[in-house]
Short mmCIF file of C-alpha atoms in Angstrom, two decimals:
data_model
loop_
_atom_site.label_atom_id
_atom_site.label_comp_id
_atom_site.label_asym_id
_atom_site.label_seq_id
_atom_site.Cartn_x
_atom_site.Cartn_y
_atom_site.Cartn_z
CA UNK A 1 -3.11 -22.66 1.78
CA UNK A 2 -0.33 -25.15 1.55
CA UNK A 3 -0.90 -28.52 -0.71
CA UNK A 4 -0.27 -31.47 1.03
CA UNK A 5 -0.98 -33.81 -1.50
CA UNK A 6 -3.85 -34.88 -3.91
CA UNK A 7 -5.66 -37.79 -4.67
CA UNK A 8 -5.08 -39.28 -6.96
CA UNK A 9 -2.56 -36.70 -8.81
CA UNK A 10 -2.20 -33.15 -8.55
CA UNK A 11 -2.34 -32.80 -12.64
CA UNK A 12 -6.07 -33.76 -12.73
CA UNK A 13 -8.30 -30.82 -12.51
CA UNK A 14 -11.19 -33.69 -10.36
CA UNK A 15 -8.77 -34.92 -7.98
CA UNK A 16 -9.41 -34.08 -3.97
CA UNK A 17 -6.48 -31.89 -2.81
CA UNK A 18 -5.94 -32.07 0.84
CA UNK A 19 -4.63 -28.58 2.46
CA UNK A 20 -2.81 -27.62 5.37
CA UNK A 21 -5.14 -27.52 8.34
CA UNK A 22 -7.97 -26.71 6.13
CA UNK A 23 -9.13 -29.99 4.76
CA UNK A 24 -9.94 -31.54 1.23
CA UNK A 25 -11.28 -29.24 -1.73
CA UNK A 26 -11.32 -30.09 -5.51
CA UNK A 27 -8.18 -29.84 -7.34
CA UNK A 28 -10.47 -27.55 -10.39
CA UNK A 29 -11.60 -24.83 -7.66
CA UNK A 30 -7.53 -24.30 -7.06
CA UNK A 31 -5.19 -21.38 -8.45
CA UNK A 32 -2.00 -22.65 -8.18
CA UNK A 33 0.42 -19.63 -7.21
CA UNK A 34 4.14 -19.81 -8.07
CA UNK A 35 6.41 -18.40 -4.80
CA UNK A 36 8.55 -15.93 -5.58
CA UNK A 37 12.03 -16.16 -4.88
CA UNK A 38 13.58 -15.14 -1.43
CA UNK A 39 14.87 -10.89 -1.56
CA UNK A 40 17.59 -9.57 -1.11
CA UNK A 41 18.77 -7.66 2.23
CA UNK A 42 17.27 -4.55 2.26
CA UNK A 43 14.60 -5.61 -0.61
CA UNK A 44 11.07 -3.35 -0.18
CA UNK A 45 9.54 -6.97 0.91
CA UNK A 46 7.42 -6.32 -2.76
CA UNK A 47 6.72 -10.20 -3.61
CA UNK A 48 7.48 -9.58 -7.21
CA UNK A 49 9.32 -7.69 -10.24
CA UNK A 50 7.19 -4.77 -11.40
CA UNK A 51 7.27 -3.33 -14.65
CA UNK A 52 5.48 -0.26 -16.56
CA UNK A 53 4.30 -1.27 -20.16
CA UNK A 54 5.90 1.34 -22.91
CA UNK A 55 4.77 0.39 -25.87
CA UNK A 56 1.61 -0.18 -27.58
CA UNK A 57 0.03 -3.57 -28.62
CA UNK A 58 2.18 -5.17 -26.37
CA UNK A 59 2.01 -8.99 -26.91
CA UNK A 60 2.56 -11.68 -24.93
CA UNK A 61 3.77 -14.95 -25.71
CA UNK A 62 3.92 -18.52 -24.72
CA UNK A 63 7.71 -19.05 -25.06
CA UNK A 64 10.28 -16.22 -25.42
CA UNK A 65 10.69 -16.27 -29.26
CA UNK A 66 9.10 -13.55 -31.05
CA UNK A 67 7.62 -16.14 -33.47
CA UNK A 68 5.99 -18.20 -30.36
CA UNK A 69 2.07 -18.02 -30.37
CA UNK A 70 0.27 -14.87 -28.87
CA UNK A 71 -1.24 -15.20 -25.64
CA UNK A 72 -2.47 -11.70 -24.97
CA UNK A 73 -1.61 -7.97 -26.03
CA UNK A 74 -1.99 -5.39 -23.84
CA UNK A 75 -1.79 -1.21 -24.30
CA UNK A 76 0.30 1.29 -22.45
CA UNK A 77 1.30 1.70 -18.61
CA UNK A 78 -0.30 -1.65 -17.96
CA UNK A 79 1.57 -2.61 -14.56
CA UNK A 80 3.06 -6.14 -14.96
CA UNK A 81 4.64 -8.35 -12.28
CA UNK A 82 7.20 -11.09 -13.10
CA UNK A 83 10.08 -13.23 -11.60
CA UNK A 84 13.24 -12.01 -12.58
CA UNK A 85 15.41 -14.31 -14.28
CA UNK A 86 18.97 -12.87 -15.28
CA UNK A 87 19.73 -15.34 -17.68
CA UNK A 88 16.31 -14.64 -19.16
CA UNK A 89 16.08 -10.98 -19.05
CA UNK A 90 20.00 -11.13 -20.86
CA UNK A 91 18.34 -12.75 -23.65
CA UNK A 92 15.55 -9.63 -24.13
CA UNK A 93 13.03 -11.79 -22.09
CA UNK A 94 10.99 -11.72 -18.97
CA UNK A 95 8.50 -14.25 -17.62
CA UNK A 96 5.33 -13.35 -16.40
CA UNK A 97 3.92 -14.49 -13.11
CA UNK A 98 1.20 -16.66 -15.64
CA UNK A 99 4.15 -18.54 -17.16
CA UNK A 100 3.57 -16.16 -20.08
CA UNK A 101 6.94 -14.37 -21.46
CA UNK A 102 7.21 -10.46 -23.13
CA UNK A 103 10.02 -8.78 -24.79
CA UNK A 104 11.77 -6.58 -22.00
CA UNK A 105 12.92 -4.24 -24.14
CA UNK A 106 8.58 -3.15 -24.13
CA UNK A 107 8.85 -3.11 -20.52
CA UNK A 108 10.64 -0.07 -17.92
CA UNK A 109 11.18 -1.38 -14.47
CA UNK A 110 8.84 0.27 -11.92
CA UNK A 111 11.44 1.14 -8.87
CA UNK A 112 9.25 1.43 -5.80
CA UNK A 113 9.21 4.88 -3.41
CA UNK A 114 11.24 4.29 -0.26
CA UNK A 115 8.92 6.35 1.54
CA UNK A 116 7.58 5.04 5.26
CA UNK A 117 5.57 6.43 7.67
CA UNK A 118 6.21 7.26 11.94
CA UNK A 119 6.25 4.31 14.18
CA UNK A 120 5.25 5.26 18.00
CA UNK A 121 4.18 9.13 17.01
CA UNK A 122 4.01 11.30 19.55
CA UNK A 123 1.14 13.93 17.79
CA UNK A 124 0.06 16.04 15.83
CA UNK A 125 3.12 16.25 13.39
CA UNK A 126 3.29 17.41 9.91
CA UNK A 127 4.41 15.97 7.07
CA UNK A 128 6.23 17.98 4.00
CA UNK A 129 4.26 17.71 0.92
CA UNK A 130 6.99 19.41 -1.70
CA UNK A 131 10.44 20.64 -1.21
CA UNK A 132 10.02 23.87 1.61
CA UNK A 133 12.25 26.40 3.75
CA UNK A 134 11.23 27.41 6.80
CA UNK A 135 10.71 30.61 8.54
CA UNK A 136 14.36 30.17 9.85
CA UNK A 137 15.46 29.70 6.08
CA UNK A 138 16.52 25.84 6.89
CA UNK A 139 15.52 23.60 4.03
CA UNK A 140 13.44 20.48 4.31
CA UNK A 141 12.64 17.91 1.34
CA UNK A 142 9.26 16.52 0.64
CA UNK A 143 7.46 14.14 2.41
CA UNK A 144 9.79 14.70 5.90
CA UNK A 145 7.75 14.50 9.13
CA UNK A 146 8.21 17.34 11.58
CA UNK A 147 7.11 17.80 15.32
CA UNK A 148 4.39 20.44 15.61
CA UNK A 149 4.09 23.24 18.01
CA UNK A 150 0.87 24.84 17.29
CA UNK A 151 0.23 27.80 14.47
CA UNK A 152 1.35 31.58 14.63
CA UNK A 153 -0.81 34.78 13.81
CA UNK A 154 -0.90 34.02 10.54
CA UNK A 155 -2.05 30.20 10.42
CA UNK A 156 1.35 28.78 9.59
CA UNK A 157 2.35 26.00 11.44
CA UNK A 158 4.94 26.25 13.94
CA UNK A 159 7.85 23.48 14.33
CA UNK A 160 11.31 23.41 15.94
CA UNK A 161 13.34 23.91 13.07
CA UNK A 162 10.86 27.16 12.30
CA UNK A 163 7.35 27.85 10.70
CA UNK A 164 6.00 26.45 7.39
CA UNK A 165 2.84 27.40 5.43
CA UNK A 166 0.07 25.69 6.49
CA UNK A 167 -0.10 23.96 2.34
CA UNK A 168 2.86 22.87 2.32
CA UNK A 169 2.01 19.76 5.11
CA UNK A 170 -0.55 17.96 5.81
CA UNK A 171 -0.82 17.00 9.82
CA UNK A 172 -1.84 13.89 11.01
CA UNK A 173 -3.44 14.26 14.73
CA UNK A 174 -4.73 12.43 17.41
CA UNK A 175 -8.16 11.48 17.23
CA UNK A 176 -10.78 9.69 19.19
CA UNK A 177 -11.55 5.39 19.11
CA UNK A 178 -14.58 4.62 17.57
CA UNK A 179 -17.15 3.47 19.73
CA UNK A 180 -17.20 -0.87 20.02
CA UNK A 181 -12.97 -0.31 19.84
CA UNK A 182 -11.89 -1.83 22.96
CA UNK A 183 -9.49 -0.07 25.07
CA UNK A 184 -6.68 -1.62 23.52
CA UNK A 185 -8.15 -3.09 20.38
CA UNK A 186 -6.35 -2.23 16.87
CA UNK A 187 -8.14 0.72 14.58
CA UNK A 188 -6.81 2.72 11.75
CA UNK A 189 -8.48 6.36 11.38
CA UNK A 190 -8.21 7.74 7.83
CA UNK A 191 -8.04 11.56 7.16
CA UNK A 192 -9.39 12.23 3.71
CA UNK A 193 -9.18 15.51 3.99
CA UNK A 194 -5.24 15.92 5.41
CA UNK A 195 -4.55 12.27 3.64
CA UNK A 196 -3.20 10.92 6.12
CA UNK A 197 -3.48 7.52 8.42
CA UNK A 198 -2.83 6.45 12.21
CA UNK A 199 -2.89 2.95 13.17
CA UNK A 200 -3.66 3.07 17.00
CA UNK A 201 -3.59 0.35 19.39
CA UNK A 202 -6.48 1.42 21.76
CA UNK A 203 -5.65 5.45 22.23
CA UNK A 204 -2.02 4.69 21.58
CA UNK A 205 -1.02 5.65 18.02
CA UNK A 206 1.57 2.97 16.89
CA UNK A 207 1.81 4.55 13.16
CA UNK A 208 1.31 7.86 11.51
CA UNK A 209 1.80 8.35 7.67
CA UNK A 210 0.90 10.05 4.60
CA UNK A 211 -1.94 8.01 2.02
CA UNK A 212 -3.67 8.98 -1.48
CA UNK A 213 -6.49 8.25 -1.93
CA UNK A 214 -9.44 8.35 -4.32
CA UNK A 215 -9.58 11.56 -6.55
CA UNK A 216 -12.82 13.45 -6.87
CA UNK A 217 -14.51 11.55 -9.98
CA UNK A 218 -13.52 8.17 -8.14
CA UNK A 219 -13.74 9.17 -3.97
CA UNK A 220 -13.00 7.12 -1.29
CA UNK A 221 -16.08 5.83 0.36
CA UNK A 222 -16.82 6.77 3.86
CA UNK A 223 -17.45 5.58 7.45
CA UNK A 224 -16.54 2.86 9.91
CA UNK A 225 -15.86 -0.60 8.41
CA UNK A 226 -14.54 -3.82 8.95
CA UNK A 227 -11.74 -5.23 7.07
CA UNK A 228 -13.08 -8.31 5.15
CA UNK A 229 -10.34 -9.61 3.61
CA UNK A 230 -7.12 -10.08 3.81
CA UNK A 231 -4.56 -11.12 0.53
CA UNK A 232 -0.93 -10.79 0.01
CA UNK A 233 -1.24 -10.08 -3.28
CA UNK A 234 -3.94 -9.49 -5.90
CA UNK A 235 -4.72 -8.08 -9.35
CA UNK A 236 -6.49 -4.45 -10.12
CA UNK A 237 -8.57 -3.23 -12.85
CA UNK A 238 -10.89 -0.62 -13.40
CA UNK A 239 -14.08 -0.53 -15.57
CA UNK A 240 -14.81 -0.08 -19.32
CA UNK A 241 -15.37 4.05 -18.50
CA UNK A 242 -11.86 4.12 -16.49
CA UNK A 243 -9.55 1.02 -17.87
CA UNK A 244 -6.28 0.23 -16.32
CA UNK A 245 -4.52 -2.78 -15.31
CA UNK A 246 -2.28 -3.36 -11.82
CA UNK A 247 -1.08 -7.10 -11.52
CA UNK A 248 -0.51 -8.58 -8.03
CA UNK A 249 -0.89 -5.27 -6.36
CA UNK A 250 0.64 -6.37 -2.75
CA UNK A 251 -0.77 -6.12 0.93
CA UNK A 252 -4.42 -5.80 0.64
CA UNK A 253 -6.71 -4.83 2.90
CA UNK A 254 -10.14 -4.89 1.57
CA UNK A 255 -13.04 -3.06 3.56
CA UNK A 256 -15.58 -2.10 1.50
CA UNK A 257 -16.54 -4.25 -1.33
CA UNK A 258 -13.21 -3.94 -3.69
CA UNK A 259 -12.37 -0.89 -1.80
CA UNK A 260 -9.12 -1.78 -0.23
CA UNK A 261 -5.96 -0.43 1.99
CA UNK A 262 -2.76 -1.11 0.14
CA UNK A 263 0.59 -1.15 -1.22
CA UNK A 264 1.23 1.22 -4.19
CA UNK A 265 4.30 0.37 -5.68
CA UNK A 266 3.82 2.55 -9.39
CA UNK A 267 3.34 6.14 -7.86
CA UNK A 268 5.14 8.36 -4.96
CA UNK A 269 2.31 11.29 -4.66
CA UNK A 270 1.35 10.07 -1.73
CA UNK A 271 -0.60 13.45 0.55
CA UNK A 272 -2.54 13.70 -2.24
CA UNK A 273 -5.34 12.07 -3.95
CA UNK A 274 -4.38 9.77 -7.26
CA UNK A 275 -6.78 6.94 -6.88
CA UNK A 276 -9.48 4.94 -8.29
CA UNK A 277 -11.56 4.82 -4.87
CA UNK A 278 -8.78 2.42 -2.40
CA UNK A 279 -6.56 3.86 0.22
CA UNK A 280 -2.78 3.61 -1.54
CA UNK A 281 0.01 3.12 1.01
CA UNK A 282 3.91 2.94 0.47
CA UNK A 283 4.69 -0.47 -0.08
CA UNK A 284 6.99 -0.44 3.27
CA UNK A 285 3.53 1.61 5.15
CA UNK A 286 1.08 -1.14 3.70
CA UNK A 287 3.45 -4.40 4.86
CA UNK A 288 4.15 -3.41 8.03
CA UNK A 289 0.38 -2.71 8.29
CA UNK A 290 -0.70 -6.02 6.82
CA UNK A 291 1.39 -8.03 9.43
CA UNK A 292 0.36 -6.19 12.41
CA UNK A 293 -3.48 -6.04 11.53
CA UNK A 294 -5.76 -9.10 12.56
CA UNK A 295 -6.21 -11.72 11.95
CA UNK A 296 -2.94 -13.07 11.18
CA UNK A 297 -2.69 -14.90 8.15
CA UNK A 298 -1.92 -18.19 8.45
CA UNK A 299 1.79 -19.49 6.98
CA UNK A 300 1.41 -20.44 3.37
CA UNK A 301 -1.85 -18.82 3.23
CA UNK A 302 -2.54 -16.42 0.22
CA UNK A 303 -5.55 -14.60 2.13
CA UNK A 304 -8.24 -15.09 4.22
CA UNK A 305 -11.51 -13.67 5.25
CA UNK A 306 -11.75 -12.78 9.07
CA UNK A 307 -15.62 -14.08 9.47
CA UNK A 308 -15.80 -16.87 7.71
CA UNK A 309 -13.06 -18.14 9.51
CA UNK A 310 -14.26 -17.32 12.54
CA UNK A 311 -11.35 -14.62 13.78
CA UNK A 312 -11.08 -10.58 15.01
CA UNK A 313 -11.10 -8.17 12.16
CA UNK A 314 -9.38 -4.13 12.05
CA UNK A 315 -11.84 -1.39 11.83
CA UNK A 316 -11.22 1.17 9.27
CA UNK A 317 -12.45 4.67 9.99
CA UNK A 318 -12.44 6.42 7.24
CA UNK A 319 -13.88 10.25 7.03
CA UNK A 320 -13.19 13.61 6.02
CA UNK A 321 -12.60 15.08 8.94
CA UNK A 322 -13.27 18.35 10.26
CA UNK A 323 -10.09 20.70 9.90
CA UNK A 324 -7.29 20.53 12.04
CA UNK A 325 -7.56 23.29 15.14
CA UNK A 326 -4.23 23.69 16.35
CA UNK A 327 -3.50 25.63 19.55
CA UNK A 328 -1.64 29.06 19.31
CA UNK A 329 1.94 28.92 19.79
CA UNK A 330 3.34 31.61 22.27
CA UNK A 331 7.04 31.63 22.02
CA UNK A 332 9.48 32.02 24.84
CA UNK A 333 10.43 35.00 26.28
CA UNK A 334 13.19 36.37 28.44
CA UNK A 335 10.66 37.40 31.07
CA UNK A 336 9.43 33.62 30.84
CA UNK A 337 13.06 32.57 31.44
CA UNK A 338 13.80 34.94 34.08
CA UNK A 339 10.63 34.04 36.03
CA UNK A 340 11.75 30.44 35.60
CA UNK A 341 14.72 31.03 37.22
#
């Protein structure tokens, strides 16, 4: 939300704050969010520079000084969001988004995985799970997408470059539109069996991609949900029996309490179950999905709750769909060719 003025002062917690297009609220109920600087061309649309803590008992301080007051400590693998300040970085420090500081030597920068799905796909398509060779000895890297022609007599997936083992791919296929979704309505299907996501406008697929849903011990809930909140970025953390902290997870679509579709900058294992229950998406796909999904986030807003705003939301169908059944591929023979000539 954009603050237009504070009465009498923005430093007074009891002041009334006028928000752009949204009335007044007490200053004490607002949390100031510092706007990230513009990112360079080709950046992966992340709001901050992210890092993974690599030292035990890493200290945060109120000033970039080893003698400064500690504001807290975290353990290895905590993922933090910072504003990248070249001058400060040269001095060995990083400034976190809450205004505290941490030694840069205690944090490893995270380079997000640049994978993205297929826009306007012709389904079915296959995504390779690993580096693999086809039956024609053509080599494909991990997370390459290929059009599917069917299956052979051994159950392998047949593509134009040759056949692949079924275990080497994940399949994205056409699914029926849920009851209640209009002919042109936007909706999303998440297949927990295949670890794929397909976004639709009515019956037309507009994006197919890989995801990472919850592990067996922290499963993603199944059902037909409505996105109840969109948020540009929020911290996410685990409970005492499963502790973790990831600051400012980007492009979040909450659909079942704290479970969400969201961007995941910290891993590249899309197509496999790795999450604590959410549906992890690549940062490129998450930004696209966030901007595409209703309702549109008003300019300057950080988040929106569609129901409270009286606006439409996005249906999300999550299921362990039945195993994919593809037609048997019939290779063209010389007789077939002669018959057409």
